[in-house]
Amino acid sequence: VHGGAGALALHEVAEMAEQAQTPSGGPRRAGVQRACEAGWAILLQGGSALDAVAAAVVILEDDPVFNAGVGGALTAAGEVELDASLMEGGSLRCGAVAGVKDVRNPILLARAVLERSPHVLFAGAGASAFAREVGLPPVANTSLMTRAALARWKAARAEATKGSGHGTVGAVARDARGHLAAGTSTGGMMLKPAGRVGDSPLIGCGTYADDALAAVSCTGHGERIIQLTLARAVAGAVGAGASAQAAAEEGIRQLGARVQGEGGVIVIGPSGPPALVHNAPAMARAWVTPEGSVAVAL
Amino acid sequence: VHGGAGALALHEVAEMAEQAQTPSGGPRRAGVQRACEAGWAILLQGGSALDAVAAAVVILEDDPVFNAGVGGALTAAGEVELDASLMEGGSLRCGAVAGVKDVRNPILLARAVLERSPHVLFAGAGASAFAREVGLPPVANTSLMTRAALARWKAARAEATKGSGHGTVGAVARDARGHLAAGTSTGGMMLKPAGRVGDSPLIGCGTYADDALAAVSCTGHGERIIQLTLARAVAGAVGAGASAQAAAEEGIRQLGARVQGEGGVIVIGPSGPPALVHNAPAMARAWVTPEGSVAVAL
């Protein structure tokens, strides 16, 4: 799992470094650890990669420290607009939503699109209408707004700087039957203009899973990730014979070299350990080691 | 250029076959020929691949026989909602819009996103707001509605069948400097629910261009094309050494075999002739032969 990578403000880097010194390691560290443990528990019980990814992402969406679900970054208009996508590598089924303002867990709405709709992506009011159709209750936009997100938004607006939307979350998993899944969820770029769609809800950009290739979730500067269709490119490299680690490193190298982008990627292939690579100052992340324990890094 | 491929109704196949017997070859044939000639004229004068693609797509959008711009398919709510995307292979710049109801030429709005916005994709009202910002005048939704599209919509609604949205348009080009570009524009699936986004406005799905790989525009069943990120997959195959023809054939083979999808793809690589391949009953298409003349097929 990842808890986002992207251009942090200097004070955010300092804050994260300080928190990392505390016994708990700070809330980001605790958050990715909890999400990874929840996903791993499902896999240990023989659950599906899709269930594991969804469970991990729900925990990160519910955790106000990440820019996804509760705690999502505010748009130029001062609202929370959430994006998410989910893909299953065995069936190639996928579901995604963009610009949702009234659903607490967009990854569950993406899952409903995957399982219950002939379509792949719903945007805006159409996504909300679909949520009601499948029984996801509406929530007030203010219930997704945290005091911290509001304070960051006010500060960014005062400085007229666009925030990075640091804190996108994502997960990839391989289950006991060898099936892969990937999911990504975000509040998007802070102060984003209405209707702007980033990489997170786009299949092949923020998220991709194909049992024949790999499962990938990306985070960082969305427009740069879209230009490279980074998730599909990294998955394709694994399919062409690269290790998850080599494919992730090459993907992030291209992100920097070809489009001057900053971000991170997590990858798991049909075999072997996962890879978690970034070129941003930090990426909160957790993974299961070959020995079966959960490791965490910022 | 292509004028769409997808599951045609039987009467549409019959109609196209009948028209093809007439001296002019029917309006679809005339439309793709005119668009291809316009793009080729720009390339012959040393113009850019991006200009050629945009000019060809504008002609197809303005032609009421195609499901793009004027003549776009109607949604479940009885409106025209247009999608388009455009990408330049040298810079990897791209722009796209989804669900636009008040712009006559969505490909020109996609171009404005490419050239004048730090973002890649705008959906819905945000896309309209951006159109006003860049000076594209609002048009009435009814001005995009043709009698034929309205009649098809009424017939489909009476039968409660979802239309295929046959008639998506697209173009790919390579200019004298070796730069590539691709663009795609559509009214989407007839009777589509509000907010549904198909492959056409998604970079890597309906459209992709990278001078190091190829330029690709897709048409057909959008959800199936998204699952394979077909444009990026075909471009990647050219980058890995396949000819445009071999890459297109393999892409369409996978579309049928892996996700039971119907559609078509047009491809041009850094060298060699273009490829135009489909597994649907028909795909209106035109291209420039190695001898420099425009060829047309349905």
XYZ file of C-alpha atoms in Angstrom:
596
model
C 0.000 0.000 0.000
C 1.029 3.616 -0.443
C -0.161 6.786 1.193
C 0.935 9.129 -1.584
C 4.039 10.750 -3.003
C 4.333 14.175 -4.524
C 5.847 17.581 -4.140
C 5.552 18.214 -0.401
C 5.777 21.685 1.064
C 8.975 22.074 3.080
C 7.049 22.231 6.341
C 5.361 18.935 5.458
C 8.718 17.227 4.949
C 9.902 18.611 8.279
C 6.682 17.502 9.964
C 6.964 13.982 8.560
C 10.631 13.730 9.550
C 9.775 14.851 13.075
C 6.874 12.424 13.384
C 9.028 9.581 12.129
C 11.228 10.077 15.231
C 8.333 9.419 17.610
C 7.756 5.889 18.984
C 4.645 5.419 16.826
C 6.364 6.876 13.774
C 3.539 9.341 13.277
C 0.068 8.971 11.808
C 1.105 8.336 8.193
C 3.313 5.442 9.236
C 0.605 4.016 11.482
C -1.992 4.442 8.727
C -0.181 2.550 5.980
C 0.780 -0.176 8.465
C -2.826 -0.693 9.546
C -4.042 -0.784 5.927
C -1.368 -3.274 4.890
C -2.117 -5.526 7.867
C -5.834 -5.513 7.036
C -5.215 -6.482 3.423
C -2.679 -9.134 4.391
C -5.093 -10.681 6.921
C -7.622 -11.166 4.127
C -5.033 -12.771 1.855
C -3.840 -15.093 4.675
C -7.414 -16.307 5.101
C -7.547 -17.158 1.386
C -9.445 -14.009 0.417
C -9.198 -12.442 -3.018
C -6.718 -9.801 -4.131
C -9.706 -7.586 -4.955
C -11.064 -7.870 -1.374
C -7.616 -7.188 0.081
C -7.052 -4.092 -2.039
C -10.520 -2.712 -1.305
C -10.143 -3.286 2.449
C -6.740 -1.590 2.550
C -7.946 1.411 0.559
C -11.084 1.820 2.729
C -8.856 2.106 5.809
C -6.731 4.758 4.117
C -9.830 6.639 2.902
C -11.260 6.633 6.431
C -7.949 7.851 7.904
C -8.087 11.681 7.888
C -4.313 11.993 7.482
C -4.458 10.894 3.825
C -5.812 12.850 0.834
C -8.578 10.355 0.033
C -12.088 9.950 1.399
C -12.286 11.861 4.691
C -9.443 14.394 4.599
C -9.514 14.891 0.835
C -7.977 18.089 -0.528
C -10.338 20.966 -1.279
C -10.952 22.258 -4.800
C -10.774 25.871 -5.946
C -14.470 26.062 -5.081
C -13.793 24.828 -1.535
C -15.362 21.402 -1.883
C -14.053 17.864 -1.552
C -14.215 16.017 -4.923
C -13.063 12.422 -4.759
C -11.698 10.059 -7.446
C -11.047 6.313 -7.257
C -10.482 3.266 -9.440
C -10.195 -0.472 -8.922
C -9.183 -3.277 -11.294
C -9.108 -7.064 -11.096
C -6.321 -8.728 -13.051
C -7.955 -12.078 -13.759
C -11.123 -10.828 -15.428
C -9.794 -7.384 -16.419
C -12.977 -6.004 -14.844
C -12.533 -2.426 -13.708
C -14.535 0.389 -12.187
C -13.838 4.050 -11.534
C -15.456 7.287 -10.416
C -14.347 10.913 -10.762
C -15.438 14.083 -9.009
C -17.677 12.479 -6.380
C -18.781 14.840 -3.621
C -21.189 12.796 -1.544
C -19.766 9.301 -1.023
C -17.623 8.436 1.975
C -15.649 5.596 0.362
C -15.175 6.160 -3.385
C -13.259 2.877 -3.686
C -16.486 1.053 -2.748
C -18.337 3.019 -5.421
C -15.608 2.071 -7.927
C -16.115 -1.525 -6.835
C -19.860 -1.233 -7.459
C -19.110 0.061 -10.968
C -16.745 -2.895 -11.485
C -19.272 -5.460 -10.255
C -22.663 -4.036 -11.121
C -22.353 -1.740 -14.141
C -21.658 -2.410 -17.828
C -19.613 0.806 -17.762
C -16.156 1.587 -16.398
C -16.075 5.258 -15.441
C -18.737 7.623 -14.103
C -17.984 11.303 -13.531
C -19.679 13.928 -11.362
C -23.413 13.856 -10.818
C -23.705 10.637 -12.840
C -21.407 8.917 -10.336
C -23.578 10.136 -7.451
C -26.707 8.903 -9.213
C -25.093 5.485 -9.635
C -24.147 5.486 -5.933
C -27.784 5.952 -4.993
C -28.791 3.182 -7.429
C -26.477 0.701 -5.709
C -27.464 1.821 -2.220
C -24.423 3.833 -1.087
C -25.883 6.516 1.186
C -25.238 10.192 0.453
C -22.993 12.032 2.898
C -22.644 15.781 3.366
C -19.576 17.202 1.635
C -18.612 18.857 4.922
C -18.426 15.430 6.578
C -15.470 14.655 4.274
C -13.711 17.892 5.256
C -11.172 17.814 8.042
C -9.968 20.852 9.952
C -6.436 20.170 8.729
C -7.511 19.987 5.062
C -9.433 23.226 5.448
C -6.433 24.926 7.070
C -4.117 23.720 4.286
C -6.593 24.974 1.695
C -6.855 28.417 3.327
C -3.076 28.694 3.541
C -2.611 27.587 -0.081
C -5.296 29.984 -1.266
C -3.708 32.848 0.617
C -0.371 32.094 -1.051
C -2.099 31.430 -4.383
C -0.043 28.239 -4.705
C -1.501 25.019 -5.996
C -1.125 22.185 -3.535
C 0.272 18.890 -4.635
C -2.551 16.771 -3.360
C 0.062 14.746 -1.521
C -1.560 11.789 0.148
C -3.285 9.858 -2.655
C -3.603 6.269 -1.465
C -3.373 2.958 -3.242
C -2.892 -0.770 -2.880
C -1.850 -3.754 -4.984
C -2.191 -7.424 -4.046
C -1.603 -10.969 -5.279
C -3.790 -13.636 -3.705
C -3.232 -17.342 -3.042
C -4.700 -18.245 -6.443
C -2.265 -15.892 -8.170
C -4.869 -13.287 -9.063
C -3.826 -9.633 -8.989
C -5.733 -6.465 -8.128
C -4.948 -2.758 -7.835
C -6.816 0.233 -6.452
C -6.212 3.962 -6.041
C -8.181 6.715 -4.288
C -7.614 10.446 -3.943
C -9.003 13.860 -3.197
C -6.926 15.146 -6.100
C -4.829 18.257 -6.399
C -5.578 20.969 -3.868
C -7.285 24.036 -5.387
C -7.977 22.066 -8.576
C -10.414 23.733 -10.957
C -13.899 22.239 -11.297
C -14.011 19.203 -13.556
C -10.259 18.541 -13.596
C -9.658 14.780 -13.650
C -6.261 13.451 -12.591
C -4.679 10.026 -13.044
C -6.240 8.247 -10.071
C -9.622 7.350 -11.656
C -8.104 6.526 -15.055
C -7.491 2.868 -15.889
C -3.942 2.524 -17.208
C -2.818 5.813 -15.661
C -3.301 5.627 -11.861
C -4.346 1.968 -11.716
C -3.896 -1.197 -13.759
C -4.104 -4.928 -13.105
C -3.734 -7.838 -15.510
C -2.769 -11.283 -14.215
C -0.626 -11.688 -17.339
C 1.322 -8.493 -16.542
C 1.210 -6.948 -13.034
C -0.888 -4.868 -10.631
C 0.138 -1.217 -10.289
C -1.027 1.859 -8.347
C 0.527 5.280 -8.933
C 0.692 8.549 -7.009
C 2.142 11.958 -7.748
C 1.660 14.641 -10.384
C -1.418 13.284 -12.167
C -0.995 15.022 -15.517
C 2.552 13.682 -15.874
C 1.401 10.168 -14.949
C -1.356 10.339 -17.606
C 1.119 11.364 -20.319
C 3.051 8.125 -19.756
C -0.025 5.975 -18.904
C 2.342 5.009 -16.129
C 0.420 2.107 -14.549
C -0.019 0.360 -17.912
C 3.564 1.074 -18.955
C 5.004 -0.404 -15.754
C 2.670 -3.430 -15.942
C 3.701 -3.925 -19.578
C 7.387 -3.930 -18.612
C 6.752 -6.719 -16.083
C 4.879 -8.599 -18.817
C 7.928 -8.190 -21.056
C 10.129 -9.899 -18.463
C 11.337 -7.197 -16.076
C 11.126 -7.723 -12.312
C 8.591 -5.591 -10.452
C 11.532 -3.641 -8.994
C 13.202 -3.007 -12.359
C 9.900 -2.076 -14.000
C 9.017 0.335 -11.189
C 12.466 1.954 -11.287
C 12.322 2.397 -15.071
C 8.792 3.825 -14.844
C 9.816 6.390 -12.238
C 12.981 7.192 -14.184
C 10.862 7.960 -17.255
C 8.437 10.000 -15.127
C 11.347 12.237 -14.163
C 13.318 12.199 -17.421
C 10.589 12.348 -20.087
C 7.930 14.547 -18.501
C 9.690 16.056 -15.449
C 7.151 14.456 -13.125
C 7.369 13.598 -9.452
C 5.593 10.631 -7.956
C 5.702 7.033 -6.904
C 4.496 3.613 -7.975
C 3.782 0.313 -6.250
C 3.869 -2.910 -8.262
C 3.325 -6.620 -7.758
C 3.815 -9.167 -10.514
C 2.582 -12.741 -11.005
C 5.507 -13.889 -8.822
C 8.187 -12.360 -6.642
C 8.143 -9.547 -4.099
C 6.400 -6.189 -4.600
C 8.266 -3.006 -5.516
C 7.617 0.465 -4.041
C 9.592 3.189 -5.848
C 9.350 7.000 -5.832
C 11.304 10.065 -6.896
C 9.448 12.418 -4.536
C 10.909 13.476 -1.166
C 8.712 10.929 0.612
C 6.173 8.174 0.056
C 4.447 6.550 3.025
C 4.326 2.842 2.229
C 3.923 -0.589 3.743
C 4.368 -4.058 2.320
C 4.609 -7.697 3.306
C 8.134 -9.122 3.323
C 8.932 -12.594 1.933
C 8.967 -13.714 5.606
C 5.362 -12.610 5.980
C 5.789 -9.582 8.226
C 4.612 -6.054 7.519
C 7.345 -3.508 6.818
C 6.804 0.259 6.778
C 8.778 3.200 5.398
C 8.222 6.899 4.784
C -8.741 8.748 -40.416
C -11.624 6.603 -39.237
C -15.329 7.261 -38.975
C -16.055 4.638 -36.370
C -16.476 0.908 -35.978
C -18.817 -0.908 -33.691
C -21.821 -3.162 -33.510
C -24.029 -1.793 -36.265
C -27.714 -2.520 -36.432
C -28.518 -4.782 -39.374
C -30.340 -1.998 -41.173
C -27.250 0.206 -40.833
C -25.059 -2.447 -42.457
C -27.586 -2.759 -45.277
C -27.751 1.018 -45.644
C -23.961 1.348 -45.816
C -23.706 -1.510 -48.317
C -26.364 0.127 -50.503
C -24.721 3.562 -50.307
C -21.357 2.050 -51.179
C -22.853 1.030 -54.568
C -23.711 4.635 -55.485
C -21.238 6.690 -57.539
C -20.286 8.846 -54.545
C -20.014 5.796 -52.285
C -22.356 7.381 -49.763
C -21.879 10.072 -47.172
C -19.586 8.102 -44.840
C -17.182 7.361 -47.654
C -17.245 10.981 -48.823
C -16.754 12.205 -45.248
C -13.638 10.217 -44.422
C -12.171 11.031 -47.843
C -12.649 14.768 -47.333
C -11.145 14.627 -43.824
C -8.132 12.646 -44.991
C -7.526 15.006 -47.910
C -7.660 18.026 -45.584
C -5.129 16.521 -43.180
C -2.852 15.404 -46.024
C -2.914 18.874 -47.600
C -1.597 20.297 -44.328
C 1.169 17.692 -44.143
C 2.154 18.311 -47.790
C 2.581 22.004 -46.984
C 4.950 21.083 -44.152
C 2.329 21.489 -41.423
C 2.474 19.622 -38.149
C 0.918 16.240 -37.417
C -1.094 17.954 -34.662
C -2.573 20.478 -37.117
C -3.370 17.719 -39.622
C -5.124 15.552 -37.032
C -7.124 18.480 -35.647
C -8.202 19.611 -39.135
C -9.320 16.104 -40.118
C -11.277 15.607 -36.910
C -12.997 19.014 -37.199
C -14.302 18.006 -40.632
C -15.650 14.742 -39.244
C -17.205 16.528 -36.241
C -18.925 19.013 -38.544
C -20.225 16.208 -40.789
C -23.635 15.181 -39.416
C -23.231 11.586 -40.612
C -20.686 10.780 -37.881
C -21.298 10.368 -34.157
C -19.090 13.303 -33.125
C -19.802 17.013 -32.846
C -22.951 17.752 -34.849
C -24.802 14.438 -35.136
C -23.588 13.040 -31.832
C -25.654 10.257 -30.263
C -28.198 11.247 -27.619
C -27.880 10.180 -23.987
C -30.579 8.539 -21.868
C -31.612 12.077 -20.901
C -31.959 13.063 -24.577
C -28.960 15.375 -24.769
C -25.791 15.373 -26.843
C -22.709 14.924 -24.603
C -19.418 15.016 -26.483
C -15.965 13.598 -25.655
C -12.627 14.199 -27.377
C -8.893 13.853 -26.868
C -5.742 14.898 -28.697
C -2.076 14.021 -28.136
C 1.207 15.166 -29.636
C 3.908 12.498 -29.790
C 6.976 14.710 -29.635
C 6.195 16.585 -26.443
C 3.731 14.030 -25.015
C 1.395 16.986 -24.464
C -2.230 15.921 -24.372
C -5.660 17.383 -23.770
C -9.107 15.883 -23.379
C -12.691 16.736 -22.489
C -15.622 14.548 -21.451
C -19.352 15.187 -21.321
C -19.366 18.556 -23.079
C -22.825 19.780 -24.084
C -22.219 23.247 -25.465
C -19.150 23.211 -27.713
C -19.405 22.603 -31.455
C -15.918 21.132 -31.931
C -14.737 19.255 -28.851
C -11.415 18.423 -30.562
C -10.620 22.169 -30.553
C -11.452 22.307 -26.848
C -9.163 19.298 -26.283
C -6.498 21.200 -28.202
C -6.966 24.239 -25.950
C -6.491 21.968 -22.912
C -3.327 20.580 -24.538
C -1.928 24.012 -25.337
C -3.234 26.310 -22.644
C -3.925 24.306 -19.477
C -1.618 22.623 -16.968
C -4.247 19.859 -16.798
C -5.092 17.010 -19.169
C -8.770 16.168 -18.735
C -11.797 18.288 -17.878
C -15.234 16.704 -17.409
C -18.736 18.168 -17.557
C -19.392 21.710 -16.407
C -15.682 22.245 -15.723
C -14.958 21.572 -19.404
C -17.587 24.132 -20.436
C -16.120 26.673 -18.009
C -12.685 26.121 -19.554
C -14.182 26.545 -23.045
C -15.478 29.976 -22.055
C -12.087 30.857 -20.548
C -10.323 30.130 -23.836
C -12.971 31.882 -25.919
C -14.861 28.982 -27.497
C -18.430 30.264 -27.834
C -21.308 28.328 -26.246
C -23.722 26.628 -28.640
C -27.206 25.344 -27.882
C -27.321 21.602 -27.306
C -30.106 21.378 -29.881
C -27.749 22.811 -32.516
C -25.678 19.609 -32.158
C -28.741 17.420 -32.628
C -29.557 16.139 -36.095
C -32.946 14.806 -37.143
C -31.337 11.444 -37.930
C -29.714 11.199 -34.478
C -33.008 12.081 -32.834
C -34.849 9.456 -34.916
C -32.252 6.798 -34.034
C -32.569 7.736 -30.362
C -36.365 7.480 -30.416
C -36.220 4.108 -32.172
C -33.595 2.768 -29.753
C -35.556 4.039 -26.765
C -38.739 2.402 -28.049
C -36.890 -0.920 -28.378
C -35.053 -0.339 -25.088
C -31.814 -1.328 -26.804
C -28.600 0.523 -26.206
C -27.082 1.865 -29.377
C -23.479 1.246 -30.179
C -22.558 4.837 -30.736
C -21.204 3.757 -34.105
C -19.503 6.662 -35.766
C -16.784 7.811 -33.365
C -14.154 9.582 -35.451
C -10.386 9.747 -35.209
C -7.165 10.563 -37.011
C -3.458 9.806 -36.738
C -0.655 11.513 -38.625
C 3.118 11.647 -39.081
C 4.540 14.920 -40.357
C 7.616 15.760 -42.412
C 9.691 16.179 -39.253
C 8.692 12.706 -38.078
C 6.410 13.929 -35.317
C 3.263 11.942 -34.573
C -0.186 12.983 -33.357
C -3.507 11.276 -32.675
C -7.015 12.519 -31.960
C -10.437 11.008 -31.306
C -13.915 12.550 -30.947
C -17.306 11.038 -30.186
C -20.862 11.513 -29.028
C -20.455 8.274 -27.093
C -22.818 5.385 -26.687
C -26.449 6.111 -27.549
C -28.719 6.187 -24.478
C -25.648 6.296 -22.212
C -26.424 7.141 -18.589
C -25.405 10.571 -17.300
C -21.731 10.787 -16.405
C -20.633 7.642 -18.266
C -17.184 8.218 -19.757
C -16.006 5.948 -22.575
C -12.565 5.408 -24.068
C -12.488 8.355 -26.471
C -11.443 11.093 -23.999
C -9.037 8.821 -22.109
C -5.341 9.080 -22.944
C -3.974 5.578 -23.507
C -7.432 4.117 -24.157
C -8.994 5.903 -27.163
C -5.937 7.989 -28.079
C -2.169 7.829 -27.662
C 0.842 9.356 -29.399
C 4.533 9.070 -28.570
C 7.152 9.679 -31.251
C 9.164 6.826 -29.728
C 6.221 4.416 -30.149
C 3.303 5.266 -32.480
C 0.124 7.330 -32.844
C -3.145 5.448 -32.314
C -6.878 6.231 -32.364
C -9.469 3.614 -31.376
C -13.197 3.164 -31.923
C -15.695 0.586 -30.769
C -17.001 -0.687 -27.459
C -15.430 1.825 -25.082
C -15.464 -0.212 -21.902
C -13.652 -3.092 -23.606
C -11.081 -0.697 -25.093
C -10.429 0.784 -21.625
C -9.840 -2.650 -20.091
C -6.945 -3.206 -22.517
C -5.795 0.463 -22.625
C -5.846 -0.403 -26.297
C -4.210 2.721 -27.765
C -1.243 2.481 -25.382
C -0.949 -1.287 -25.836
C -0.840 -1.018 -29.639
C 1.625 1.895 -29.494
C 3.784 -0.118 -27.095
C 3.841 -3.055 -29.509
C 5.148 -0.794 -32.282
C 7.774 0.494 -29.842
C 8.777 -3.116 -29.168
C 9.464 -3.660 -32.883
C 6.173 -4.722 -34.466
C 4.980 -3.084 -37.681
C 1.931 -0.833 -37.392
C -0.053 -3.514 -39.222
C 1.078 -6.356 -36.938
C 0.519 -4.262 -33.805
C -2.965 -3.225 -34.924
C -3.925 -6.806 -35.808
C -2.678 -8.113 -32.455
C -4.516 -5.334 -30.594
C -7.800 -6.117 -32.334
C -7.227 -9.852 -31.825
C -6.849 -9.233 -28.073
C -9.925 -6.976 -28.083
C -11.947 -9.901 -29.384
C -10.252 -12.760 -27.563
C -9.561 -11.289 -24.122
C -12.561 -9.045 -23.501
C -15.022 -10.016 -26.273
C -14.942 -6.476 -27.633
C -15.753 -5.156 -31.077
C -14.000 -2.170 -32.593
C -11.238 -0.811 -34.728
C -7.890 0.912 -34.486
C -5.788 3.137 -36.754
C -2.034 3.332 -36.223
C 0.973 5.095 -37.683
C 4.520 4.480 -36.476
C 7.749 6.480 -36.768
C 8.198 4.971 -40.258
C 6.245 2.901 -42.744
C 2.615 2.942 -43.837
C -0.364 3.318 -41.513
C -2.575 0.398 -40.478
C -6.381 0.436 -40.200
C -7.770 -2.755 -38.652
C -11.202 -3.679 -37.252
C -13.200 -6.716 -36.163
C -16.567 -4.944 -36.495
C -18.777 -5.412 -39.579
C -17.597 -2.074 -40.974
C -15.229 0.824 -40.353
C -15.316 3.882 -42.600
C -11.683 4.812 -43.162
C -9.335 6.729 -45.433
C -5.558 6.886 -45.637
C -2.726 8.100 -47.824
C -1.001 5.405 -49.877
C 2.792 5.260 -50.272
C 2.186 6.829 -53.713
C 0.566 9.847 -52.065
C -3.050 9.304 -53.071
C -6.023 9.053 -50.732
C -7.632 5.612 -50.478
C -11.029 4.961 -48.922
C -12.788 1.856 -47.626
C -15.864 1.017 -45.586
